[in-house]
PDB file of C-alpha atoms and ligand atoms in Angstrom:
ATOM      1  CA  MET A   1      86.135  77.513 100.384  1.00  0.00           C
ATOM      2  CA  LYS A   2      84.178  80.470  98.988  1.00  0.00           C
ATOM      3  CA  MET A   3      85.084  83.907 100.326  1.00  0.00           C
ATOM      4  CA  ILE A   4      82.247  85.705 102.082  1.00  0.00           C
ATOM      5  CA  ILE A   5      82.015  89.481 102.302  1.00  0.00           C
ATOM      6  CA  ALA A   6      79.254  90.919 104.443  1.00  0.00           C
ATOM      7  CA  ALA A   7      78.079  94.515 104.719  1.00  0.00           C
ATOM      8  CA  ASN A   8      77.147  95.344 108.294  1.00  0.00           C
ATOM      9  CA  TRP A   9      75.216  98.562 108.020  1.00  0.00           C
ATOM     10  CA  LYS A  10      74.723  98.847 111.779  1.00  0.00           C
ATOM     11  CA  MET A  11      72.178 101.621 112.573  1.00  0.00           C
ATOM     12  CA  HIS A  12      72.366 103.199 109.132  1.00  0.00           C
ATOM     13  CA  LYS A  13      69.855 103.567 106.293  1.00  0.00           C
ATOM     14  CA  THR A  14      66.108 103.937 106.168  1.00  0.00           C
ATOM     15  CA  ALA A  15      64.076 101.443 104.151  1.00  0.00           C
ATOM     16  CA  ALA A  16      64.090 103.861 101.192  1.00  0.00           C
ATOM     17  CA  GLU A  17      67.872 104.276 101.348  1.00  0.00           C
ATOM     18  CA  ALA A  18      68.347 100.515 101.590  1.00  0.00           C
ATOM     19  CA  ALA A  19      66.132  99.959  98.535  1.00  0.00           C
ATOM     20  CA  SER A  20      68.111 102.478  96.540  1.00  0.00           C
ATOM     21  CA  PHE A  21      71.441 100.861  97.530  1.00  0.00           C
ATOM     22  CA  CYS A  22      70.170  97.395  96.604  1.00  0.00           C
ATOM     23  CA  LEU A  23      68.862  98.611  93.252  1.00  0.00           C
ATOM     24  CA  ASP A  24      72.311 100.051  92.501  1.00  0.00           C
ATOM     25  CA  ILE A  25      74.286  97.068  93.725  1.00  0.00           C
ATOM     26  CA  ARG A  26      72.330  94.788  91.427  1.00  0.00           C
ATOM     27  CA  GLN A  27      73.791  96.677  88.479  1.00  0.00           C
ATOM     28  CA  ARG A  28      77.256  95.700  89.698  1.00  0.00           C
ATOM     29  CA  GLU A  29      76.761  92.142  90.863  1.00  0.00           C
ATOM     30  CA  GLU A  30      78.070  90.583  87.658  1.00  0.00           C
ATOM     31  CA  GLN A  31      81.483  91.918  88.734  1.00  0.00           C
ATOM     32  CA  PHE A  32      81.347  90.027  92.038  1.00  0.00           C
ATOM     33  CA  LYS A  33      83.146  86.939  90.819  1.00  0.00           C
ATOM     34  CA  GLY A  34      83.959  84.118  93.199  1.00  0.00           C
ATOM     35  CA  ILE A  35      82.690  85.963  96.277  1.00  0.00           C
ATOM     36  CA  GLU A  36      79.564  85.365  98.323  1.00  0.00           C
ATOM     37  CA  VAL A  37      78.186  88.821  99.097  1.00  0.00           C
ATOM     38  CA  LEU A  38      75.616  89.726 101.691  1.00  0.00           C
ATOM     39  CA  ILE A  39      74.026  92.827 103.084  1.00  0.00           C
ATOM     40  CA  CYS A  40      72.899  93.125 106.693  1.00  0.00           C
ATOM     41  CA  PRO A  41      70.550  96.106 107.017  1.00  0.00           C
ATOM     42  CA  PRO A  42      68.712  97.203 110.160  1.00  0.00           C
ATOM     43  CA  PHE A  43      65.527  95.183 110.795  1.00  0.00           C
ATOM     44  CA  THR A  44      63.316  98.005 109.512  1.00  0.00           C
ATOM     45  CA  ALA A  45      64.983  97.914 106.086  1.00  0.00           C
ATOM     46  CA  LEU A  46      64.941  94.137 105.607  1.00  0.00           C
ATOM     47  CA  SER A  47      61.642  94.081 103.754  1.00  0.00           C
ATOM     48  CA  ALA A  48      62.681  96.814 101.308  1.00  0.00           C
ATOM     49  CA  ALA A  49      66.106  95.232 100.751  1.00  0.00           C
ATOM     50  CA  ALA A  50      64.526  91.802 100.256  1.00  0.00           C
ATOM     51  CA  SER A  51      62.183  93.148  97.562  1.00  0.00           C
ATOM     52  CA  GLU A  52      65.023  94.776  95.642  1.00  0.00           C
ATOM     53  CA  LEU A  53      67.310  91.750  95.964  1.00  0.00           C
ATOM     54  CA  LYS A  54      64.757  89.212  94.727  1.00  0.00           C
ATOM     55  CA  GLY A  55      66.491  87.071  92.106  1.00  0.00           C
ATOM     56  CA  SER A  56      69.878  88.650  92.907  1.00  0.00           C
ATOM     57  CA  LYS A  57      72.910  86.677  93.985  1.00  0.00           C
ATOM     58  CA  VAL A  58      73.508  89.247  96.736  1.00  0.00           C
ATOM     59  CA  LYS A  59      72.152  87.696  99.926  1.00  0.00           C
ATOM     60  CA  LEU A  60      70.514  89.114 102.990  1.00  0.00           C
ATOM     61  CA  GLY A  61      71.637  88.957 106.627  1.00  0.00           C
ATOM     62  CA  ALA A  62      70.359  90.399 109.899  1.00  0.00           C
ATOM     63  CA  GLN A  63      72.395  92.060 112.655  1.00  0.00           C
ATOM     64  CA  ASN A  64      70.920  90.271 115.657  1.00  0.00           C
ATOM     65  CA  MET A  65      67.969  88.168 116.779  1.00  0.00           C
ATOM     66  CA  HIS A  66      66.376  86.733 119.907  1.00  0.00           C
ATOM     67  CA  TRP A  67      66.536  83.013 120.640  1.00  0.00           C
ATOM     68  CA  GLU A  68      62.846  82.530 121.476  1.00  0.00           C
ATOM     69  CA  PRO A  69      60.458  81.836 118.580  1.00  0.00           C
ATOM     70  CA  LYS A  70      57.874  84.293 119.993  1.00  0.00           C
ATOM     71  CA  GLY A  71      56.611  85.669 123.269  1.00  0.00           C
ATOM     72  CA  ALA A  72      56.757  88.551 125.701  1.00  0.00           C
ATOM     73  CA  GLN A  73      60.078  89.998 124.493  1.00  0.00           C
ATOM     74  CA  THR A  74      59.393  93.667 123.829  1.00  0.00           C
ATOM     75  CA  GLY A  75      61.584  95.052 121.079  1.00  0.00           C
ATOM     76  CA  GLU A  76      63.015  91.710 120.005  1.00  0.00           C
ATOM     77  CA  ILE A  77      62.922  89.843 116.680  1.00  0.00           C
ATOM     78  CA  SER A  78      62.862  86.057 116.207  1.00  0.00           C
ATOM     79  CA  ALA A  79      64.465  83.766 113.647  1.00  0.00           C
ATOM     80  CA  GLY A  80      61.072  83.060 112.047  1.00  0.00           C
ATOM     81  CA  MET A  81      60.487  86.787 111.558  1.00  0.00           C
ATOM     82  CA  LEU A  82      63.843  87.128 109.798  1.00  0.00           C
ATOM     83  CA  LYS A  83      63.246  84.131 107.580  1.00  0.00           C
ATOM     84  CA  GLU A  84      60.018  85.663 106.335  1.00  0.00           C
ATOM     85  CA  PHE A  85      62.210  88.134 104.421  1.00  0.00           C
ATOM     86  CA  GLY A  86      64.552  85.509 103.030  1.00  0.00           C
ATOM     87  CA  VAL A  87      67.311  86.283 105.529  1.00  0.00           C
ATOM     88  CA  GLU A  88      70.034  83.636 105.274  1.00  0.00           C
ATOM     89  CA  TYR A  89      72.700  84.875 107.727  1.00  0.00           C
ATOM     90  CA  VAL A  90      72.576  86.538 111.131  1.00  0.00           C
ATOM     91  CA  ILE A  91      75.392  88.432 112.850  1.00  0.00           C
ATOM     92  CA  LEU A  92      75.561  87.415 116.513  1.00  0.00           C
ATOM     93  CA  GLY A  93      77.736  88.680 119.354  1.00  0.00           C
ATOM     94  CA  HIS A  94      79.012  91.773 117.548  1.00  0.00           C
ATOM     95  CA  SER A  95      81.345  93.719 119.841  1.00  0.00           C
ATOM     96  CA  GLU A  96      78.990  96.703 119.799  1.00  0.00           C
ATOM     97  CA  ARG A  97      76.296  94.476 121.274  1.00  0.00           C
ATOM     98  CA  ARG A  98      78.747  92.925 123.730  1.00  0.00           C
ATOM     99  CA  HIS A  99      79.915  96.333 124.938  1.00  0.00           C
ATOM    100  CA  LEU A 100      76.948  98.666 124.473  1.00  0.00           C
ATOM    101  CA  MET A 101      74.172  96.177 125.306  1.00  0.00           C
ATOM    102  CA  ALA A 102      76.139  94.038 127.800  1.00  0.00           C
ATOM    103  CA  GLU A 103      75.662  90.864 125.750  1.00  0.00           C
ATOM    104  CA  ASP A 104      77.806  87.988 126.888  1.00  0.00           C
ATOM    105  CA  SER A 105      78.144  84.311 126.006  1.00  0.00           C
ATOM    106  CA  SER A 106      75.136  83.386 128.135  1.00  0.00           C
ATOM    107  CA  ARG A 107      72.979  85.337 125.656  1.00  0.00           C
ATOM    108  CA  ILE A 108      74.959  84.755 122.484  1.00  0.00           C
ATOM    109  CA  ARG A 109      75.026  80.976 122.875  1.00  0.00           C
ATOM    110  CA  PRO A 110      71.215  80.466 122.767  1.00  0.00           C
ATOM    111  CA  LYS A 111      71.063  82.817 119.791  1.00  0.00           C
ATOM    112  CA  VAL A 112      73.600  80.734 117.863  1.00  0.00           C
ATOM    113  CA  GLU A 113      71.734  77.587 118.853  1.00  0.00           C
ATOM    114  CA  ALA A 114      68.406  79.047 117.704  1.00  0.00           C
ATOM    115  CA  ALA A 115      69.991  80.196 114.438  1.00  0.00           C
ATOM    116  CA  PHE A 116      71.126  76.646 113.659  1.00  0.00           C
ATOM    117  CA  GLN A 117      67.752  75.198 114.676  1.00  0.00           C
ATOM    118  CA  ASN A 118      66.051  77.600 112.273  1.00  0.00           C
ATOM    119  CA  LYS A 119      68.535  76.994 109.458  1.00  0.00           C
ATOM    120  CA  LEU A 120      69.945  80.503 109.653  1.00  0.00           C
ATOM    121  CA  LYS A 121      73.720  80.793 109.268  1.00  0.00           C
ATOM    122  CA  PRO A 122      75.325  82.526 112.247  1.00  0.00           C
ATOM    123  CA  ILE A 123      78.205  84.964 111.851  1.00  0.00           C
ATOM    124  CA  LEU A 124      79.662  84.771 115.335  1.00  0.00           C
ATOM    125  CA  CYS A 125      81.832  87.794 116.158  1.00  0.00           C
ATOM    126  CA  VAL A 126      84.822  87.586 118.470  1.00  0.00           C
ATOM    127  CA  GLY A 127      87.694  89.937 119.193  1.00  0.00           C
ATOM    128  CA  GLU A 128      89.789  91.577 121.875  1.00  0.00           C
ATOM    129  CA  THR A 129      89.778  95.184 123.104  1.00  0.00           C
ATOM    130  CA  GLU A 130      92.865  97.377 122.904  1.00  0.00           C
ATOM    131  CA  ASP A 131      93.434  96.934 126.612  1.00  0.00           C
ATOM    132  CA  GLN A 132      93.279  93.126 126.313  1.00  0.00           C
ATOM    133  CA  ARG A 133      95.673  93.238 123.373  1.00  0.00           C
ATOM    134  CA  GLU A 134      98.137  95.368 125.341  1.00  0.00           C
ATOM    135  CA  LYS A 135      97.920  92.938 128.235  1.00  0.00           C
ATOM    136  CA  GLY A 136      98.827  90.123 125.820  1.00  0.00           C
ATOM    137  CA  ILE A 137      95.621  88.168 126.468  1.00  0.00           C
ATOM    138  CA  THR A 138      94.150  88.182 122.943  1.00  0.00           C
ATOM    139  CA  GLU A 139      94.239  84.377 122.631  1.00  0.00           C
ATOM    140  CA  GLN A 140      92.669  83.894 126.032  1.00  0.00           C
ATOM    141  CA  VAL A 141      89.838  86.282 125.107  1.00  0.00           C
ATOM    142  CA  LEU A 142      89.218  84.542 121.774  1.00  0.00           C
ATOM    143  CA  GLU A 143      89.228  81.128 123.418  1.00  0.00           C
ATOM    144  CA  GLU A 144      86.729  82.260 126.086  1.00  0.00           C
ATOM    145  CA  GLN A 145      84.419  83.893 123.560  1.00  0.00           C
ATOM    146  CA  LEU A 146      84.426  80.806 121.330  1.00  0.00           C
ATOM    147  CA  SER A 147      84.094  78.174 124.014  1.00  0.00           C
ATOM    148  CA  GLY A 148      81.456  80.222 125.895  1.00  0.00           C
ATOM    149  CA  VAL A 149      79.232  79.875 122.847  1.00  0.00           C
ATOM    150  CA  LEU A 150      80.262  76.668 121.113  1.00  0.00           C
ATOM    151  CA  LYS A 151      81.344  74.264 123.843  1.00  0.00           C
ATOM    152  CA  GLU A 152      79.124  71.165 123.682  1.00  0.00           C
ATOM    153  CA  LEU A 153      76.799  72.904 121.243  1.00  0.00           C
ATOM    154  CA  GLU A 154      75.514  70.593 118.547  1.00  0.00           C
ATOM    155  CA  VAL A 155      76.819  72.001 115.285  1.00  0.00           C
ATOM    156  CA  ASP A 156      75.584  69.631 112.585  1.00  0.00           C
ATOM    157  CA  ARG A 157      76.531  71.889 109.718  1.00  0.00           C
ATOM    158  CA  PRO A 158      79.851  73.613 110.483  1.00  0.00           C
ATOM    159  CA  GLU A 159      79.882  74.811 106.862  1.00  0.00           C
ATOM    160  CA  ASP A 160      77.016  77.136 107.866  1.00  0.00           C
ATOM    161  CA  LEU A 161      79.041  78.743 110.648  1.00  0.00           C
ATOM    162  CA  VAL A 162      81.088  81.879 110.031  1.00  0.00           C
ATOM    163  CA  VAL A 163      83.355  83.326 112.717  1.00  0.00           C
ATOM    164  CA  ALA A 164      84.237  86.999 112.319  1.00  0.00           C
ATOM    165  CA  TYR A 165      87.470  88.063 113.976  1.00  0.00           C
ATOM    166  CA  GLU A 166      86.899  91.729 114.759  1.00  0.00           C
ATOM    167  CA  PRO A 167      89.481  93.288 117.062  1.00  0.00           C
ATOM    168  CA  VAL A 168      87.546  96.013 118.869  1.00  0.00           C
ATOM    169  CA  TRP A 169      90.393  98.534 118.486  1.00  0.00           C
ATOM    170  CA  ALA A 170      90.175  98.227 114.692  1.00  0.00           C
ATOM    171  CA  ILE A 171      86.433  98.825 114.378  1.00  0.00           C
ATOM    172  CA  GLY A 172      85.562 102.224 112.961  1.00  0.00           C
ATOM    173  CA  THR A 173      89.016 103.597 113.797  1.00  0.00           C
ATOM    174  CA  GLY A 174      90.674 103.476 110.370  1.00  0.00           C
ATOM    175  CA  LYS A 175      93.381 101.431 112.115  1.00  0.00           C
ATOM    176  CA  ALA A 176      92.980  97.961 110.576  1.00  0.00           C
ATOM    177  CA  ALA A 177      94.867  94.994 111.987  1.00  0.00           C
ATOM    178  CA  SER A 178      97.853  93.910 109.918  1.00  0.00           C
ATOM    179  CA  ALA A 179      97.316  90.935 107.638  1.00  0.00           C
ATOM    180  CA  ASP A 180      99.753  89.043 109.885  1.00  0.00           C
ATOM    181  CA  ASP A 181      97.712  89.807 113.003  1.00  0.00           C
ATOM    182  CA  ALA A 182      94.512  88.735 111.250  1.00  0.00           C
ATOM    183  CA  GLU A 183      96.123  85.535 109.982  1.00  0.00           C
ATOM    184  CA  ARG A 184      97.547  84.696 113.410  1.00  0.00           C
ATOM    185  CA  ALA A 185      94.163  85.253 115.082  1.00  0.00           C
ATOM    186  CA  ALA A 186      92.362  83.229 112.387  1.00  0.00           C
ATOM    187  CA  GLN A 187      94.811  80.354 112.842  1.00  0.00           C
ATOM    188  CA  TYR A 188      94.232  80.448 116.578  1.00  0.00           C
ATOM    189  CA  ILE A 189      90.442  80.523 116.065  1.00  0.00           C
ATOM    190  CA  LYS A 190      90.783  77.439 113.839  1.00  0.00           C
ATOM    191  CA  LYS A 191      92.744  75.703 116.584  1.00  0.00           C
ATOM    192  CA  CYS A 192      90.018  76.489 119.137  1.00  0.00           C
ATOM    193  CA  LEU A 193      87.313  75.336 116.725  1.00  0.00           C
ATOM    194  CA  ALA A 194      89.146  72.048 116.208  1.00  0.00           C
ATOM    195  CA  GLU A 195      88.755  71.423 119.939  1.00  0.00           C
ATOM    196  CA  LEU A 196      85.153  72.603 120.122  1.00  0.00           C
ATOM    197  CA  LEU A 197      83.595  71.008 117.045  1.00  0.00           C
ATOM    198  CA  THR A 198      83.397  67.366 116.021  1.00  0.00           C
ATOM    199  CA  ALA A 199      86.226  65.955 113.925  1.00  0.00           C
ATOM    200  CA  GLY A 200      86.783  67.777 110.639  1.00  0.00           C
ATOM    201  CA  GLY A 201      84.253  70.508 111.524  1.00  0.00           C
ATOM    202  CA  ALA A 202      86.776  73.304 112.033  1.00  0.00           C
ATOM    203  CA  GLU A 203      88.025  72.954 108.468  1.00  0.00           C
ATOM    204  CA  LYS A 204      84.560  73.810 107.162  1.00  0.00           C
ATOM    205  CA  VAL A 205      84.082  77.034 109.150  1.00  0.00           C
ATOM    206  CA  ARG A 206      84.856  80.285 107.345  1.00  0.00           C
ATOM    207  CA  ILE A 207      86.696  82.979 109.272  1.00  0.00           C
ATOM    208  CA  GLN A 208      86.242  86.617 108.317  1.00  0.00           C
ATOM    209  CA  TYR A 209      88.329  89.587 109.329  1.00  0.00           C
ATOM    210  CA  GLY A 210      86.526  92.812 110.294  1.00  0.00           C
ATOM    211  CA  GLY A 211      87.762  96.243 111.370  1.00  0.00           C
ATOM    212  CA  SER A 212      88.466  99.190 109.019  1.00  0.00           C
ATOM    213  CA  VAL A 213      88.384  97.012 105.901  1.00  0.00           C
ATOM    214  CA  LYS A 214      88.207  98.972 102.657  1.00  0.00           C
ATOM    215  CA  ALA A 215      88.867  98.505  98.929  1.00  0.00           C
ATOM    216  CA  GLU A 216      92.499  99.536  99.457  1.00  0.00           C
ATOM    217  CA  ASN A 217      93.346  96.879 102.044  1.00  0.00           C
ATOM    218  CA  ILE A 218      90.947  93.986 101.359  1.00  0.00           C
ATOM    219  CA  ASN A 219      93.421  92.083  99.233  1.00  0.00           C
ATOM    220  CA  GLU A 220      95.880  91.749 102.154  1.00  0.00           C
ATOM    221  CA  PHE A 221      93.199  90.012 104.189  1.00  0.00           C
ATOM    222  CA  VAL A 222      91.733  87.732 101.561  1.00  0.00           C
ATOM    223  CA  SER A 223      95.253  86.673 100.578  1.00  0.00           C
ATOM    224  CA  SER A 224      95.832  85.304 104.090  1.00  0.00           C
ATOM    225  CA  PRO A 225      95.374  81.518 104.057  1.00  0.00           C
ATOM    226  CA  ALA A 226      93.149  81.231 107.144  1.00  0.00           C
ATOM    227  CA  VAL A 227      90.961  84.264 106.345  1.00  0.00           C
ATOM    228  CA  HIS A 228      87.908  83.625 104.179  1.00  0.00           C
ATOM    229  CA  GLY A 229      86.374  87.042 103.775  1.00  0.00           C
ATOM    230  CA  ALA A 230      85.470  90.216 105.598  1.00  0.00           C
ATOM    231  CA  LEU A 231      82.790  91.860 107.704  1.00  0.00           C
ATOM    232  CA  VAL A 232      82.639  95.471 106.614  1.00  0.00           C
ATOM    233  CA  GLY A 233      81.115  98.452 108.410  1.00  0.00           C
ATOM    234  CA  GLY A 234      81.857 101.987 107.179  1.00  0.00           C
ATOM    235  CA  ALA A 235      83.059 101.012 103.696  1.00  0.00           C
ATOM    236  CA  SER A 236      79.827  99.113 103.039  1.00  0.00           C
ATOM    237  CA  LEU A 237      77.561 102.150 103.276  1.00  0.00           C
ATOM    238  CA  GLU A 238      78.179 103.527  99.796  1.00  0.00           C
ATOM    239  CA  VAL A 239      77.590 101.388  96.714  1.00  0.00           C
ATOM    240  CA  ASP A 240      80.821 102.609  95.097  1.00  0.00           C
ATOM    241  CA  SER A 241      83.105 101.815  98.021  1.00  0.00           C
ATOM    242  CA  PHE A 242      81.450  98.481  98.767  1.00  0.00           C
ATOM    243  CA  SER A 243      81.407  97.241  95.199  1.00  0.00           C
ATOM    244  CA  SER A 244      85.043  98.323  94.666  1.00  0.00           C
ATOM    245  CA  LEU A 245      85.942  96.374  97.807  1.00  0.00           C
ATOM    246  CA  VAL A 246      84.153  93.229  96.612  1.00  0.00           C
ATOM    247  CA  GLU A 247      85.678  93.523  93.142  1.00  0.00           C
ATOM    248  CA  ALA A 248      89.173  93.952  94.639  1.00  0.00           C
ATOM    249  CA  ALA A 249      88.612  90.835  96.757  1.00  0.00           C
ATOM    250  CA  GLY A 250      87.473  88.902  93.687  1.00  0.00           C
ATOM    251  CA  LYS A 251      90.635  89.896  91.801  1.00  0.00           C
ATOM    252  CA  ALA A 252      92.864  88.943  94.727  1.00  0.00           C
ATOM    253  CA  VAL A 253      91.188  85.559  95.021  1.00  0.00           C
ATOM    254  CA  SER A 254      91.417  84.779  91.298  1.00  0.00           C
ATOM    255  CA  ASN A 255      95.171  85.530  91.203  1.00  0.00           C
TER     256      ASN A 255
HETATM  257  P1  13P B 301      84.288  99.191 110.241  1.00  0.00           P
HETATM  258  O1  13P B 301      84.492  98.498 108.922  1.00  0.00           O
HETATM  259  O2  13P B 301      83.517 100.472 110.120  1.00  0.00           O
HETATM  260  O3  13P B 301      85.562  99.305 111.004  1.00  0.00           O
HETATM  261  O4  13P B 301      83.317  98.235 111.119  1.00  0.00           O
HETATM  262  C1  13P B 301      83.643  96.906 111.257  1.00  0.00           C
HETATM  263  C2  13P B 301      82.512  96.188 111.862  1.00  0.00           C
HETATM  264  O5  13P B 301      82.200  96.372 113.026  1.00  0.00           O
HETATM  265  C3  13P B 301      81.757  95.268 111.006  1.00  0.00           C
HETATM  266  O6  13P B 301      80.922  94.462 111.768  1.00  0.00           O
END
C-alpha cells in the first residue's frame, strides 16, 4: 500500500505564497520516491497551487467542503468547485473543525458521502482529546467518530478512503504520540473499519498519523505496520522542512 503524506496548511499562505511553495517543491519532487504527496492549501490558494502543480506528481487536496452541490450556503464550497481545480483529496472532520466550528458526525457524514459521490478521496480525521485520553476512553471515541460517519454508508472504493488518526493533544504542541500509541490506535481503527465496511474493505483503507510530525520523527511512524503515512501541519509550511520530511519517509519505506 503506497504511503501518503499530506500537507495541511490550515489558514496559512496567500495565493502568491502557495504558488511560490509549489514552484519550489517541484524542484524536489524527484526525491519523493515511493510516497504519494499532496498539498492542501486554503480554498483561496487552490487555483494558484493548481497552476504551479500542473504536470507534477504532487497532488492537490482541500481542507473541507459542503455536501450540497450548490445552493444558498453562504461561505461554503462544493465538491464540483474543488474538482474544477483538479483537487483529488479532501480533508473532512479535522479536529479544528470539530472543536472550533462545532462539526460533528451529523455534518461530517454527508460530506464524506458527497466526496465519494463526486469521486473525491476523503481524508477522514479522528482522534481523542487529552481529557478523553486521560479518562481511558480513546477507543470509545475513535469507534464513535468512525461509526458516526461510516456506519451503513456505501463505500464502493475503500481504497479511496484515508483515515487520519490525529490525537488532539498532539496537534501543534510539539508533543507527538509515540509510534506505539499511533500503531495501537491504527490497529484499533482497522478493527472498527472491518466492522463498518464490506468484507475486505478495511484492508484497503490507508491510515495516517498526524500531530507534531516532522522530518526527525516521521520514520518512526511510517515504520509502524498499520500506519500508511502522515498528515502534517506546521512542518509542511516551509519547502525545506516538508521536503526533508517526505524524503525521510521515502528512505524509511525503502529500507
Ligand atoms: P501539526 O503537524 O502542526 O501538529 O498539525 C497536525 C494537523 O493538524 C494536521 O492536520
